[in-house]
C-alpha cells in the first residue's frame, strides 16, 4: 500500500508538469489525445505501426520522435514515465496475491521461440507476468518494483546472472578472436569496442561513445543496417555508415557469421544452435536474417540458464529454493545461516559448457540480500 501511494504521488507530479507545459490535461494512454498532440499541435512527422500501417503514438514511435526533435524530449520523458508508472501500478503493485501472501503464476511452455519462460496470471486469477519485473531506471527516475519481493524470514534471496551472455555467444558463433580475447581478459567490452570504432584509446566508461558502441554493436550483430542504426542511435546516416563499415572492418568474422546464417536460411529454412536445437522458418526468407541471428544466442543462453536450474533442482533440492527464471538469471533463496556454504555449490551447478570447438563456459555473477530482491547487492563468489 505504501509503495502504491508513492507511485500515485509520482504520477501526480508528472501529470501536473505536463499540464503546466501543455496548458491542458493530457491522458497519455489515449491514442486520440496523443496523436492530436504529436501530429496536429506539434506538427511532427506521422509514425505508423509496421504491422498494421495505422497511425501510432506507441513507445517506439515516441522514442523516434524524441530522437528527431530535441525540443520534444522533455515531454517524451514525462509521457514515458507516466506510462511506466501506470504499468507498474496495474501490473505489479496491484497484482493479486495467493491466499498465503505469495505471488504465483502460470507458465506457458510454448510461450516463446527461444526457450525463455513466458508467464501470466494463473487459472484462478492470481499473479501475472513475472518475467519483466522492473528493477528501476535511474535515468527516468523510476522506482525499483523488485523491492516488493522479499525472502522468507531467516532466508537470503539471491540473484545469479550470466555475465554478458548473448554477446559471448555471438563472439563464439562467429569465432571472432579479438572479441573472445576481450571476454577472456575480463575487459569492458563496450568501452573497448568504442575505443576501436572511434579510434580513441582515451575514452572512458562515462563517454557517449561507449553508449553508442553498446547499442550500435549489438544492433549490427543482430542484422541492423545503417538506416536502422541512424534512427536507433540518433546519429546521421553518414555517421551510421561509418560506424557500420568500421565495425565489420574490425570484425570480419561477424560478417562471415551473418553469411553462414543467411545461407542456412536459404538452403534449409532453419538455424541451429550448438546444443543441437533447430528453429524452422516458414515465412519468406527475405527479411528473416535479423530474427534468425537473434535466435541463436538467445536460445543458447536460455538453454544454459535452464540447464543450470535443472542442476540446482536435482542436486540442491531442499537446501536452495528456486523462485524465478528471468531470461539469463535465476532468483533463489536459502537459509541465511547456510548461504555462505552453498554459494560455491550453486556456482558449480551453473557451470554449463556450450559445446563449441573452443568450448564456452559463461561466467556467473551473484548478488544477495536478506531484505528484498530489489535490494540485492553484488558479492564475490
mmCIF file of C-alpha atoms in Angstrom:
data_model
loop_
_atom_site.group_PDB
_atom_site.id
_atom_site.type_symbol
_atom_site.label_atom_id
_atom_site.label_comp_id
_atom_site.label_asym_id
_atom_site.label_seq_id
_atom_site.Cartn_x
_atom_site.Cartn_y
_atom_site.Cartn_z
ATOM 1 C CA UNK A 1 0.000 0.000 0.000
ATOM 2 C CA UNK A 2 2.823 2.409 0.850
ATOM 3 C CA UNK A 3 4.565 1.719 -2.435
ATOM 4 C CA UNK A 4 1.312 2.234 -4.318
ATOM 5 C CA UNK A 5 0.850 5.643 -2.651
ATOM 6 C CA UNK A 6 4.406 6.604 -3.639
ATOM 7 C CA UNK A 7 3.641 5.723 -7.244
ATOM 8 C CA UNK A 8 0.388 7.687 -7.175
ATOM 9 C CA UNK A 9 2.277 10.725 -5.875
ATOM 10 C CA UNK A 10 4.959 10.345 -8.558
ATOM 11 C CA UNK A 11 2.226 10.056 -11.182
ATOM 12 C CA UNK A 12 0.520 13.228 -9.948
ATOM 13 C CA UNK A 13 3.788 15.206 -10.058
ATOM 14 C CA UNK A 14 4.460 14.248 -13.663
ATOM 15 C CA UNK A 15 0.856 14.786 -14.732
ATOM 16 C CA UNK A 16 0.983 18.277 -13.206
ATOM 17 C CA UNK A 17 4.197 19.070 -15.062
ATOM 18 C CA UNK A 18 2.628 18.089 -18.388
ATOM 19 C CA UNK A 19 -0.467 20.186 -17.743
ATOM 20 C CA UNK A 20 1.641 23.249 -16.942
ATOM 21 C CA UNK A 21 3.682 22.834 -20.126
ATOM 22 C CA UNK A 22 0.797 21.996 -22.471
ATOM 23 C CA UNK A 23 -1.874 24.149 -20.851
ATOM 24 C CA UNK A 24 -4.452 21.364 -20.629
ATOM 25 C CA UNK A 25 -4.786 17.861 -19.091
ATOM 26 C CA UNK A 26 -3.422 15.038 -21.246
ATOM 27 C CA UNK A 27 -4.260 11.354 -20.964
ATOM 28 C CA UNK A 28 -1.004 9.733 -22.096
ATOM 29 C CA UNK A 29 -2.801 6.411 -22.575
ATOM 30 C CA UNK A 30 -5.325 7.838 -25.028
ATOM 31 C CA UNK A 31 -4.267 7.200 -28.661
ATOM 32 C CA UNK A 32 -6.516 10.013 -29.929
ATOM 33 C CA UNK A 33 -5.161 12.605 -27.489
ATOM 34 C CA UNK A 34 -1.546 11.559 -28.121
ATOM 35 C CA UNK A 35 -1.982 11.690 -31.916
ATOM 36 C CA UNK A 36 -3.612 15.110 -31.668
ATOM 37 C CA UNK A 37 -0.685 16.393 -29.572
ATOM 38 C CA UNK A 38 2.116 14.949 -31.702
ATOM 39 C CA UNK A 39 0.798 15.211 -35.240
ATOM 40 C CA UNK A 40 -1.646 18.131 -35.155
ATOM 41 C CA UNK A 41 -0.457 20.513 -32.450
ATOM 42 C CA UNK A 42 3.297 19.828 -32.624
ATOM 43 C CA UNK A 43 3.302 19.006 -36.345
ATOM 44 C CA UNK A 44 5.761 16.142 -36.084
ATOM 45 C CA UNK A 45 6.084 13.521 -38.833
ATOM 46 C CA UNK A 46 3.419 10.830 -38.583
ATOM 47 C CA UNK A 47 4.614 7.424 -37.334
ATOM 48 C CA UNK A 48 2.913 4.216 -38.425
ATOM 49 C CA UNK A 49 2.735 0.735 -36.996
ATOM 50 C CA UNK A 50 4.913 -1.571 -39.087
ATOM 51 C CA UNK A 51 2.443 -4.454 -38.990
ATOM 52 C CA UNK A 52 -0.898 -2.692 -39.367
ATOM 53 C CA UNK A 53 0.162 0.503 -41.127
ATOM 54 C CA UNK A 54 -2.051 2.510 -38.782
ATOM 55 C CA UNK A 55 -1.018 5.826 -37.225
ATOM 56 C CA UNK A 56 0.539 5.239 -33.809
ATOM 57 C CA UNK A 57 1.982 7.017 -30.789
ATOM 58 C CA UNK A 58 3.296 3.897 -29.098
ATOM 59 C CA UNK A 59 6.571 3.890 -27.179
ATOM 60 C CA UNK A 60 8.690 3.135 -30.245
ATOM 61 C CA UNK A 61 7.080 5.956 -32.214
ATOM 62 C CA UNK A 62 7.582 8.482 -29.414
ATOM 63 C CA UNK A 63 11.206 7.416 -28.983
ATOM 64 C CA UNK A 64 11.865 8.033 -32.682
ATOM 65 C CA UNK A 65 10.196 11.445 -32.484
ATOM 66 C CA UNK A 66 12.288 12.357 -29.442
ATOM 67 C CA UNK A 67 15.462 11.465 -31.328
ATOM 68 C CA UNK A 68 14.405 13.650 -34.267
ATOM 69 C CA UNK A 69 13.021 16.591 -32.293
ATOM 70 C CA UNK A 70 15.195 17.688 -29.321
ATOM 71 C CA UNK A 71 12.528 20.128 -28.057
ATOM 72 C CA UNK A 72 10.098 17.217 -27.688
ATOM 73 C CA UNK A 73 12.437 15.187 -25.479
ATOM 74 C CA UNK A 74 11.389 16.615 -22.068
ATOM 75 C CA UNK A 75 7.729 15.971 -22.937
ATOM 76 C CA UNK A 76 8.563 12.480 -24.171
ATOM 77 C CA UNK A 77 10.412 11.772 -20.921
ATOM 78 C CA UNK A 78 7.370 12.658 -18.793
ATOM 79 C CA UNK A 79 4.996 10.719 -21.046
ATOM 80 C CA UNK A 80 7.258 7.669 -20.867
ATOM 81 C CA UNK A 81 7.497 7.947 -17.079
ATOM 82 C CA UNK A 82 3.723 8.263 -16.718
ATOM 83 C CA UNK A 83 3.085 5.250 -18.908
ATOM 84 C CA UNK A 84 5.648 3.192 -16.993
ATOM 85 C CA UNK A 85 4.280 4.179 -13.589
ATOM 86 C CA UNK A 86 0.779 3.242 -14.736
ATOM 87 C CA UNK A 87 2.028 -0.182 -15.807
ATOM 88 C CA UNK A 88 3.908 -0.602 -12.513
ATOM 89 C CA UNK A 89 0.736 0.054 -10.515
ATOM 90 C CA UNK A 90 -1.703 -2.020 -12.559
ATOM 91 C CA UNK A 91 0.557 -4.923 -13.466
ATOM 92 C CA UNK A 92 2.824 -5.359 -10.460
ATOM 93 C CA UNK A 93 1.816 -3.387 -7.370
ATOM 94 C CA UNK A 94 -1.845 -4.361 -7.676
ATOM 95 C CA UNK A 95 -1.047 -7.947 -8.706
ATOM 96 C CA UNK A 96 -3.389 -10.362 -6.942
ATOM 97 C CA UNK A 97 -1.571 -12.426 -4.316
ATOM 98 C CA UNK A 98 -2.363 -16.020 -3.489
ATOM 99 C CA UNK A 99 -4.091 -16.838 -0.187
ATOM 100 C CA UNK A 100 -0.781 -17.292 1.650
ATOM 101 C CA UNK A 101 0.576 -13.915 0.504
ATOM 102 C CA UNK A 102 2.834 -15.346 -2.172
ATOM 103 C CA UNK A 103 2.936 -14.436 -5.860
ATOM 104 C CA UNK A 104 2.367 -17.343 -8.212
ATOM 105 C CA UNK A 105 1.785 -17.531 -11.934
ATOM 106 C CA UNK A 106 1.081 -19.851 -14.835
ATOM 107 C CA UNK A 107 3.900 -20.786 -17.231
ATOM 108 C CA UNK A 108 3.297 -21.316 -20.933
ATOM 109 C CA UNK A 109 5.774 -23.987 -22.017
ATOM 110 C CA UNK A 110 5.345 -22.963 -25.660
ATOM 111 C CA UNK A 111 5.268 -19.242 -24.953
ATOM 112 C CA UNK A 112 8.479 -18.216 -26.689
ATOM 113 C CA UNK A 113 10.617 -19.410 -29.583
ATOM 114 C CA UNK A 114 13.898 -19.056 -27.669
ATOM 115 C CA UNK A 115 13.157 -21.327 -24.655
ATOM 116 C CA UNK A 116 12.817 -18.332 -22.364
ATOM 117 C CA UNK A 117 9.936 -18.624 -19.932
ATOM 118 C CA UNK A 118 6.608 -16.935 -20.577
ATOM 119 C CA UNK A 119 4.320 -16.359 -17.582
ATOM 120 C CA UNK A 120 0.920 -14.857 -16.843
ATOM 121 C CA UNK A 121 -1.748 -14.945 -14.158
ATOM 122 C CA UNK A 122 -2.847 -18.439 -13.215
ATOM 123 C CA UNK A 123 -6.228 -20.093 -13.785
ATOM 124 C CA UNK A 124 -7.556 -18.605 -10.545
ATOM 125 C CA UNK A 125 -6.598 -15.016 -11.410
ATOM 126 C CA UNK A 126 -3.574 -14.822 -9.108
ATOM 127 C CA UNK A 127 -0.139 -13.485 -10.059
ATOM 128 C CA UNK A 128 0.830 -12.265 -13.514
ATOM 129 C CA UNK A 129 3.807 -11.820 -15.814
ATOM 130 C CA UNK A 130 6.880 -12.345 -13.619
ATOM 131 C CA UNK A 131 9.442 -12.186 -16.435
ATOM 132 C CA UNK A 132 9.603 -8.395 -16.739
ATOM 133 C CA UNK A 133 9.530 -7.052 -13.187
ATOM 134 C CA UNK A 134 11.215 -3.598 -13.359
ATOM 135 C CA UNK A 135 14.435 -3.044 -11.442
ATOM 136 C CA UNK A 136 14.145 0.747 -11.664
ATOM 137 C CA UNK A 137 15.536 3.270 -14.102
ATOM 138 C CA UNK A 138 17.831 5.976 -12.746
ATOM 139 C CA UNK A 139 17.740 7.940 -15.993
ATOM 140 C CA UNK A 140 13.937 8.142 -15.934
ATOM 141 C CA UNK A 141 13.772 8.274 -12.119
ATOM 142 C CA UNK A 142 11.511 5.213 -11.957
ATOM 143 C CA UNK A 143 11.163 3.024 -8.846
ATOM 144 C CA UNK A 144 12.510 -0.468 -8.303
ATOM 145 C CA UNK A 145 9.456 -2.744 -8.160
ATOM 146 C CA UNK A 146 11.611 -5.709 -7.150
ATOM 147 C CA UNK A 147 11.755 -4.416 -3.573
ATOM 148 C CA UNK A 148 8.239 -5.857 -3.195
ATOM 149 C CA UNK A 149 9.629 -9.402 -3.482
ATOM 150 C CA UNK A 150 11.017 -10.461 -0.115
ATOM 151 C CA UNK A 151 12.593 -13.696 1.139
ATOM 152 C CA UNK A 152 11.022 -15.801 3.866
ATOM 153 C CA UNK A 153 12.074 -14.918 7.445
ATOM 154 C CA UNK A 154 15.554 -16.257 8.153
ATOM 155 C CA UNK A 155 16.318 -16.598 4.432
ATOM 156 C CA UNK A 156 18.567 -14.751 1.970
ATOM 157 C CA UNK A 157 17.314 -14.007 -1.523
ATOM 158 C CA UNK A 158 19.960 -14.043 -4.246
ATOM 159 C CA UNK A 159 20.146 -13.463 -7.982
ATOM 160 C CA UNK A 160 22.627 -15.338 -10.184
ATOM 161 C CA UNK A 161 23.099 -13.638 -13.548
ATOM 162 C CA UNK A 162 25.012 -14.851 -16.606
ATOM 163 C CA UNK A 163 27.731 -12.345 -17.486
ATOM 164 C CA UNK A 164 27.352 -10.674 -20.933
ATOM 165 C CA UNK A 165 25.826 -13.912 -22.112
ATOM 166 C CA UNK A 166 24.362 -13.048 -25.521
ATOM 167 C CA UNK A 167 27.468 -11.125 -26.581
ATOM 168 C CA UNK A 168 29.739 -14.025 -25.657
ATOM 169 C CA UNK A 169 27.666 -16.466 -27.689
ATOM 170 C CA UNK A 170 27.864 -14.111 -30.685
ATOM 171 C CA UNK A 171 31.671 -13.970 -30.339
ATOM 172 C CA UNK A 172 31.926 -17.777 -30.208
ATOM 173 C CA UNK A 173 29.375 -18.317 -33.001
ATOM 174 C CA UNK A 174 31.443 -16.028 -35.223
ATOM 175 C CA UNK A 175 34.709 -17.416 -33.835
ATOM 176 C CA UNK A 176 35.841 -13.786 -33.579
ATOM 177 C CA UNK A 177 39.292 -13.918 -31.965
ATOM 178 C CA UNK A 178 39.520 -10.223 -30.895
ATOM 179 C CA UNK A 179 36.130 -10.341 -29.160
ATOM 180 C CA UNK A 180 36.926 -13.644 -27.479
ATOM 181 C CA UNK A 181 40.162 -12.179 -26.150
ATOM 182 C CA UNK A 182 38.250 -9.218 -24.685
ATOM 183 C CA UNK A 183 35.986 -11.588 -22.759
ATOM 184 C CA UNK A 184 38.838 -13.812 -21.600
ATOM 185 C CA UNK A 185 40.759 -10.803 -20.323
ATOM 186 C CA UNK A 186 37.715 -9.573 -18.396
ATOM 187 C CA UNK A 187 37.787 -6.174 -20.125
ATOM 188 C CA UNK A 188 34.888 -3.744 -20.514
ATOM 189 C CA UNK A 189 33.657 -4.914 -23.908
ATOM 190 C CA UNK A 190 31.646 -1.785 -24.717
ATOM 191 C CA UNK A 191 34.487 0.544 -23.794
ATOM 192 C CA UNK A 192 36.998 -1.465 -25.817
ATOM 193 C CA UNK A 193 34.662 -1.505 -28.814
ATOM 194 C CA UNK A 194 34.171 2.261 -28.543
ATOM 195 C CA UNK A 195 37.915 2.877 -28.413
ATOM 196 C CA UNK A 196 38.388 0.722 -31.506
ATOM 197 C CA UNK A 197 35.466 2.134 -33.507
ATOM 198 C CA UNK A 198 36.228 5.784 -32.742
ATOM 199 C CA UNK A 199 39.997 5.210 -32.749
ATOM 200 C CA UNK A 200 40.398 6.914 -29.377
ATOM 201 C CA UNK A 201 42.177 4.935 -26.617
ATOM 202 C CA UNK A 202 41.422 7.672 -24.066
ATOM 203 C CA UNK A 203 37.666 7.143 -23.964
ATOM 204 C CA UNK A 204 36.215 6.455 -20.501
ATOM 205 C CA UNK A 205 33.252 4.487 -19.165
ATOM 206 C CA UNK A 206 31.157 7.648 -18.974
ATOM 207 C CA UNK A 207 31.750 8.688 -22.589
ATOM 208 C CA UNK A 208 28.879 8.999 -25.045
ATOM 209 C CA UNK A 209 30.920 6.899 -27.489
ATOM 210 C CA UNK A 210 30.712 3.933 -25.107
ATOM 211 C CA UNK A 211 26.914 4.253 -25.035
ATOM 212 C CA UNK A 212 26.830 4.386 -28.818
ATOM 213 C CA UNK A 213 29.085 1.336 -29.081
ATOM 214 C CA UNK A 214 26.993 -0.622 -26.585
ATOM 215 C CA UNK A 215 23.776 -0.119 -28.543
ATOM 216 C CA UNK A 216 25.267 0.044 -32.021
ATOM 217 C CA UNK A 217 27.446 -3.074 -31.978
ATOM 218 C CA UNK A 218 24.606 -5.123 -30.522
ATOM 219 C CA UNK A 219 22.264 -3.888 -33.249
ATOM 220 C CA UNK A 220 24.735 -4.627 -36.064
ATOM 221 C CA UNK A 221 25.465 -8.091 -34.690
ATOM 222 C CA UNK A 222 21.741 -8.809 -34.988
ATOM 223 C CA UNK A 223 21.473 -7.579 -38.556
ATOM 224 C CA UNK A 224 20.760 -3.830 -38.300
ATOM 225 C CA UNK A 225 21.667 -1.757 -41.361
ATOM 226 C CA UNK A 226 22.914 1.871 -41.337
ATOM 227 C CA UNK A 227 19.390 3.326 -41.690
ATOM 228 C CA UNK A 228 18.193 1.446 -38.609
ATOM 229 C CA UNK A 229 21.405 2.343 -36.807
ATOM 230 C CA UNK A 230 20.902 6.022 -37.574
ATOM 231 C CA UNK A 231 17.387 6.022 -36.102
ATOM 232 C CA UNK A 232 18.283 3.919 -33.073
ATOM 233 C CA UNK A 233 21.368 5.919 -32.086
ATOM 234 C CA UNK A 234 20.156 9.351 -33.132
ATOM 235 C CA UNK A 235 23.094 9.917 -35.488
ATOM 236 C CA UNK A 236 23.301 10.969 -39.132
ATOM 237 C CA UNK A 237 23.299 8.457 -41.978
ATOM 238 C CA UNK A 238 26.918 9.347 -42.753
ATOM 239 C CA UNK A 239 27.919 8.628 -39.146
ATOM 240 C CA UNK A 240 25.878 5.414 -39.137
ATOM 241 C CA UNK A 241 27.503 4.158 -42.341
ATOM 242 C CA UNK A 242 30.943 4.998 -40.976
ATOM 243 C CA UNK A 243 30.131 3.134 -37.721
ATOM 244 C CA UNK A 244 28.763 0.139 -39.650
ATOM 245 C CA UNK A 245 31.739 -0.145 -42.009
ATOM 246 C CA UNK A 246 34.244 0.314 -39.190
ATOM 247 C CA UNK A 247 32.687 -2.481 -37.114
ATOM 248 C CA UNK A 248 32.869 -5.012 -39.934
ATOM 249 C CA UNK A 249 36.392 -3.891 -40.832
ATOM 250 C CA UNK A 250 37.424 -4.623 -37.244
ATOM 251 C CA UNK A 251 35.415 -7.845 -37.031
ATOM 252 C CA UNK A 252 35.058 -9.547 -40.413
ATOM 253 C CA UNK A 253 34.219 -12.797 -38.625
ATOM 254 C CA UNK A 254 30.855 -11.274 -37.639
ATOM 255 C CA UNK A 255 30.061 -10.629 -41.307
ATOM 256 C CA UNK A 256 31.066 -14.229 -42.128
ATOM 257 C CA UNK A 257 28.716 -15.500 -39.408
ATOM 258 C CA UNK A 258 25.882 -13.449 -40.920
ATOM 259 C CA UNK A 259 26.561 -15.071 -44.297
ATOM 260 C CA UNK A 260 26.529 -18.580 -42.780
ATOM 261 C CA UNK A 261 23.195 -17.945 -41.059
ATOM 262 C CA UNK A 262 21.729 -16.447 -44.225
ATOM 263 C CA UNK A 263 22.911 -19.448 -46.247
ATOM 264 C CA UNK A 264 21.283 -21.777 -43.710
ATOM 265 C CA UNK A 265 18.016 -19.886 -44.087
ATOM 266 C CA UNK A 266 18.131 -20.095 -47.873
ATOM 267 C CA UNK A 267 19.098 -23.774 -48.085
ATOM 268 C CA UNK A 268 17.266 -25.327 -45.102
ATOM 269 C CA UNK A 269 14.876 -22.594 -43.879
ATOM 270 C CA UNK A 270 16.306 -23.162 -40.427
ATOM 271 C CA UNK A 271 19.071 -22.242 -37.986
ATOM 272 C CA UNK A 272 20.657 -24.408 -35.302
ATOM 273 C CA UNK A 273 22.389 -23.616 -32.027
ATOM 274 C CA UNK A 274 25.329 -25.505 -30.534
ATOM 275 C CA UNK A 275 23.107 -27.616 -28.290
ATOM 276 C CA UNK A 276 21.541 -29.056 -31.453
ATOM 277 C CA UNK A 277 18.190 -27.290 -31.225
ATOM 278 C CA UNK A 278 16.803 -26.092 -34.535
ATOM 279 C CA UNK A 279 14.349 -23.337 -35.434
ATOM 280 C CA UNK A 280 12.430 -23.597 -38.720
ATOM 281 C CA UNK A 281 11.008 -20.608 -40.595
ATOM 282 C CA UNK A 282 8.080 -20.760 -42.989
ATOM 283 C CA UNK A 283 7.839 -17.089 -43.980
ATOM 284 C CA UNK A 284 9.650 -15.521 -46.911
ATOM 285 C CA UNK A 285 13.388 -15.736 -46.349
ATOM 286 C CA UNK A 286 13.880 -12.070 -47.213
ATOM 287 C CA UNK A 287 13.905 -10.079 -44.006
ATOM 288 C CA UNK A 288 14.291 -13.108 -41.702
ATOM 289 C CA UNK A 289 18.026 -12.683 -41.107
ATOM 290 C CA UNK A 290 17.789 -10.386 -38.019
ATOM 291 C CA UNK A 291 15.298 -12.742 -36.377
ATOM 292 C CA UNK A 292 17.458 -15.794 -37.114
ATOM 293 C CA UNK A 293 20.642 -14.078 -35.919
ATOM 294 C CA UNK A 294 18.954 -13.171 -32.623
ATOM 295 C CA UNK A 295 17.513 -16.648 -32.128
ATOM 296 C CA UNK A 296 20.884 -18.370 -31.990
ATOM 297 C CA UNK A 297 22.394 -16.525 -28.969
ATOM 298 C CA UNK A 298 19.074 -16.026 -27.190
ATOM 299 C CA UNK A 299 18.111 -19.690 -27.387
ATOM 300 C CA UNK A 300 21.615 -20.760 -26.378
ATOM 301 C CA UNK A 301 21.597 -18.532 -23.297
ATOM 302 C CA UNK A 302 18.085 -19.662 -22.321
ATOM 303 C CA UNK A 303 19.204 -23.296 -22.502
ATOM 304 C CA UNK A 304 22.253 -22.552 -20.361
ATOM 305 C CA UNK A 305 20.163 -20.995 -17.587
ATOM 306 C CA UNK A 306 17.527 -23.743 -17.887
ATOM 307 C CA UNK A 307 20.168 -26.465 -17.583
ATOM 308 C CA UNK A 308 21.543 -24.695 -14.512
ATOM 309 C CA UNK A 309 18.049 -24.588 -12.997
ATOM 310 C CA UNK A 310 17.629 -28.330 -13.589
ATOM 311 C CA UNK A 311 21.004 -28.992 -11.920
ATOM 312 C CA UNK A 312 20.032 -26.964 -8.854
ATOM 313 C CA UNK A 313 16.679 -28.729 -8.599
ATOM 314 C CA UNK A 314 18.321 -32.152 -8.831
ATOM 315 C CA UNK A 315 21.350 -31.605 -6.631
ATOM 316 C CA UNK A 316 20.411 -28.865 -4.141
ATOM 317 C CA UNK A 317 16.720 -29.560 -3.595
ATOM 318 C CA UNK A 318 15.678 -28.817 -0.035
ATOM 319 C CA UNK A 319 18.653 -26.536 0.521
ATOM 320 C CA UNK A 320 18.090 -23.972 -2.238
ATOM 321 C CA UNK A 321 14.638 -22.816 -3.334
ATOM 322 C CA UNK A 322 14.447 -21.589 -6.959
ATOM 323 C CA UNK A 323 11.945 -18.737 -7.180
ATOM 324 C CA UNK A 324 12.196 -17.257 -10.686
ATOM 325 C CA UNK A 325 13.945 -17.689 -14.000
ATOM 326 C CA UNK A 326 14.245 -14.292 -15.672
ATOM 327 C CA UNK A 327 15.859 -14.512 -19.129
ATOM 328 C CA UNK A 328 19.563 -15.005 -18.256
ATOM 329 C CA UNK A 329 19.310 -15.089 -14.471
ATOM 330 C CA UNK A 330 17.916 -17.217 -11.651
ATOM 331 C CA UNK A 331 16.403 -15.844 -8.453
ATOM 332 C CA UNK A 332 16.627 -18.183 -5.452
ATOM 333 C CA UNK A 333 16.567 -18.220 -1.672
ATOM 334 C CA UNK A 334 18.202 -20.303 1.031
ATOM 335 C CA UNK A 335 18.593 -20.123 4.796
ATOM 336 C CA UNK A 336 20.843 -17.222 5.725
ATOM 337 C CA UNK A 337 22.993 -19.353 8.043
ATOM 338 C CA UNK A 338 23.852 -21.693 5.144
ATOM 339 C CA UNK A 339 24.204 -19.103 2.358
ATOM 340 C CA UNK A 340 27.995 -18.774 2.531
ATOM 341 C CA UNK A 341 28.425 -22.554 2.403
ATOM 342 C CA UNK A 342 26.009 -23.015 -0.503
ATOM 343 C CA UNK A 343 27.341 -20.286 -2.780
ATOM 344 C CA UNK A 344 30.139 -22.412 -4.212
ATOM 345 C CA UNK A 345 27.759 -25.306 -4.857
ATOM 346 C CA UNK A 346 25.295 -23.027 -6.643
ATOM 347 C CA UNK A 347 28.077 -21.654 -8.832
ATOM 348 C CA UNK A 348 29.175 -25.177 -9.776
ATOM 349 C CA UNK A 349 25.625 -26.160 -10.794
ATOM 350 C CA UNK A 350 25.507 -23.135 -13.122
ATOM 351 C CA UNK A 351 28.753 -24.094 -14.826
ATOM 352 C CA UNK A 352 27.371 -25.219 -18.202
ATOM 353 C CA UNK A 353 29.666 -25.960 -21.141
ATOM 354 C CA UNK A 354 28.456 -24.821 -24.554
ATOM 355 C CA UNK A 355 29.974 -27.367 -26.970
ATOM 356 C CA UNK A 356 31.830 -25.158 -29.459
ATOM 357 C CA UNK A 357 35.115 -26.463 -30.864
ATOM 358 C CA UNK A 358 36.569 -23.895 -28.475
ATOM 359 C CA UNK A 359 34.224 -24.673 -25.518
ATOM 360 C CA UNK A 360 32.479 -21.738 -23.879
ATOM 361 C CA UNK A 361 31.511 -21.515 -20.210
ATOM 362 C CA UNK A 362 29.696 -18.270 -19.418
ATOM 363 C CA UNK A 363 30.649 -16.718 -16.101
ATOM 364 C CA UNK A 364 28.016 -16.025 -13.460
ATOM 365 C CA UNK A 365 27.663 -13.060 -11.106
ATOM 366 C CA UNK A 366 25.847 -13.112 -7.779
ATOM 367 C CA UNK A 367 24.071 -10.523 -5.664
ATOM 368 C CA UNK A 368 22.112 -11.099 -2.478
ATOM 369 C CA UNK A 369 20.021 -9.505 0.257
ATOM 370 C CA UNK A 370 18.174 -10.507 3.399
ATOM 371 C CA UNK A 371 15.592 -7.760 2.732
ATOM 372 C CA UNK A 372 14.307 -7.977 -0.843
ATOM 373 C CA UNK A 373 15.152 -8.867 -4.417
ATOM 374 C CA UNK A 374 15.350 -5.180 -5.290
ATOM 375 C CA UNK A 375 17.972 -4.560 -2.580
ATOM 376 C CA UNK A 376 20.346 -7.322 -3.653
ATOM 377 C CA UNK A 377 23.971 -6.159 -3.778
ATOM 378 C CA UNK A 378 26.871 -7.572 -5.777
ATOM 379 C CA UNK A 379 29.014 -10.133 -3.996
ATOM 380 C CA UNK A 380 32.209 -12.024 -4.693
ATOM 381 C CA UNK A 381 31.732 -15.760 -5.004
#
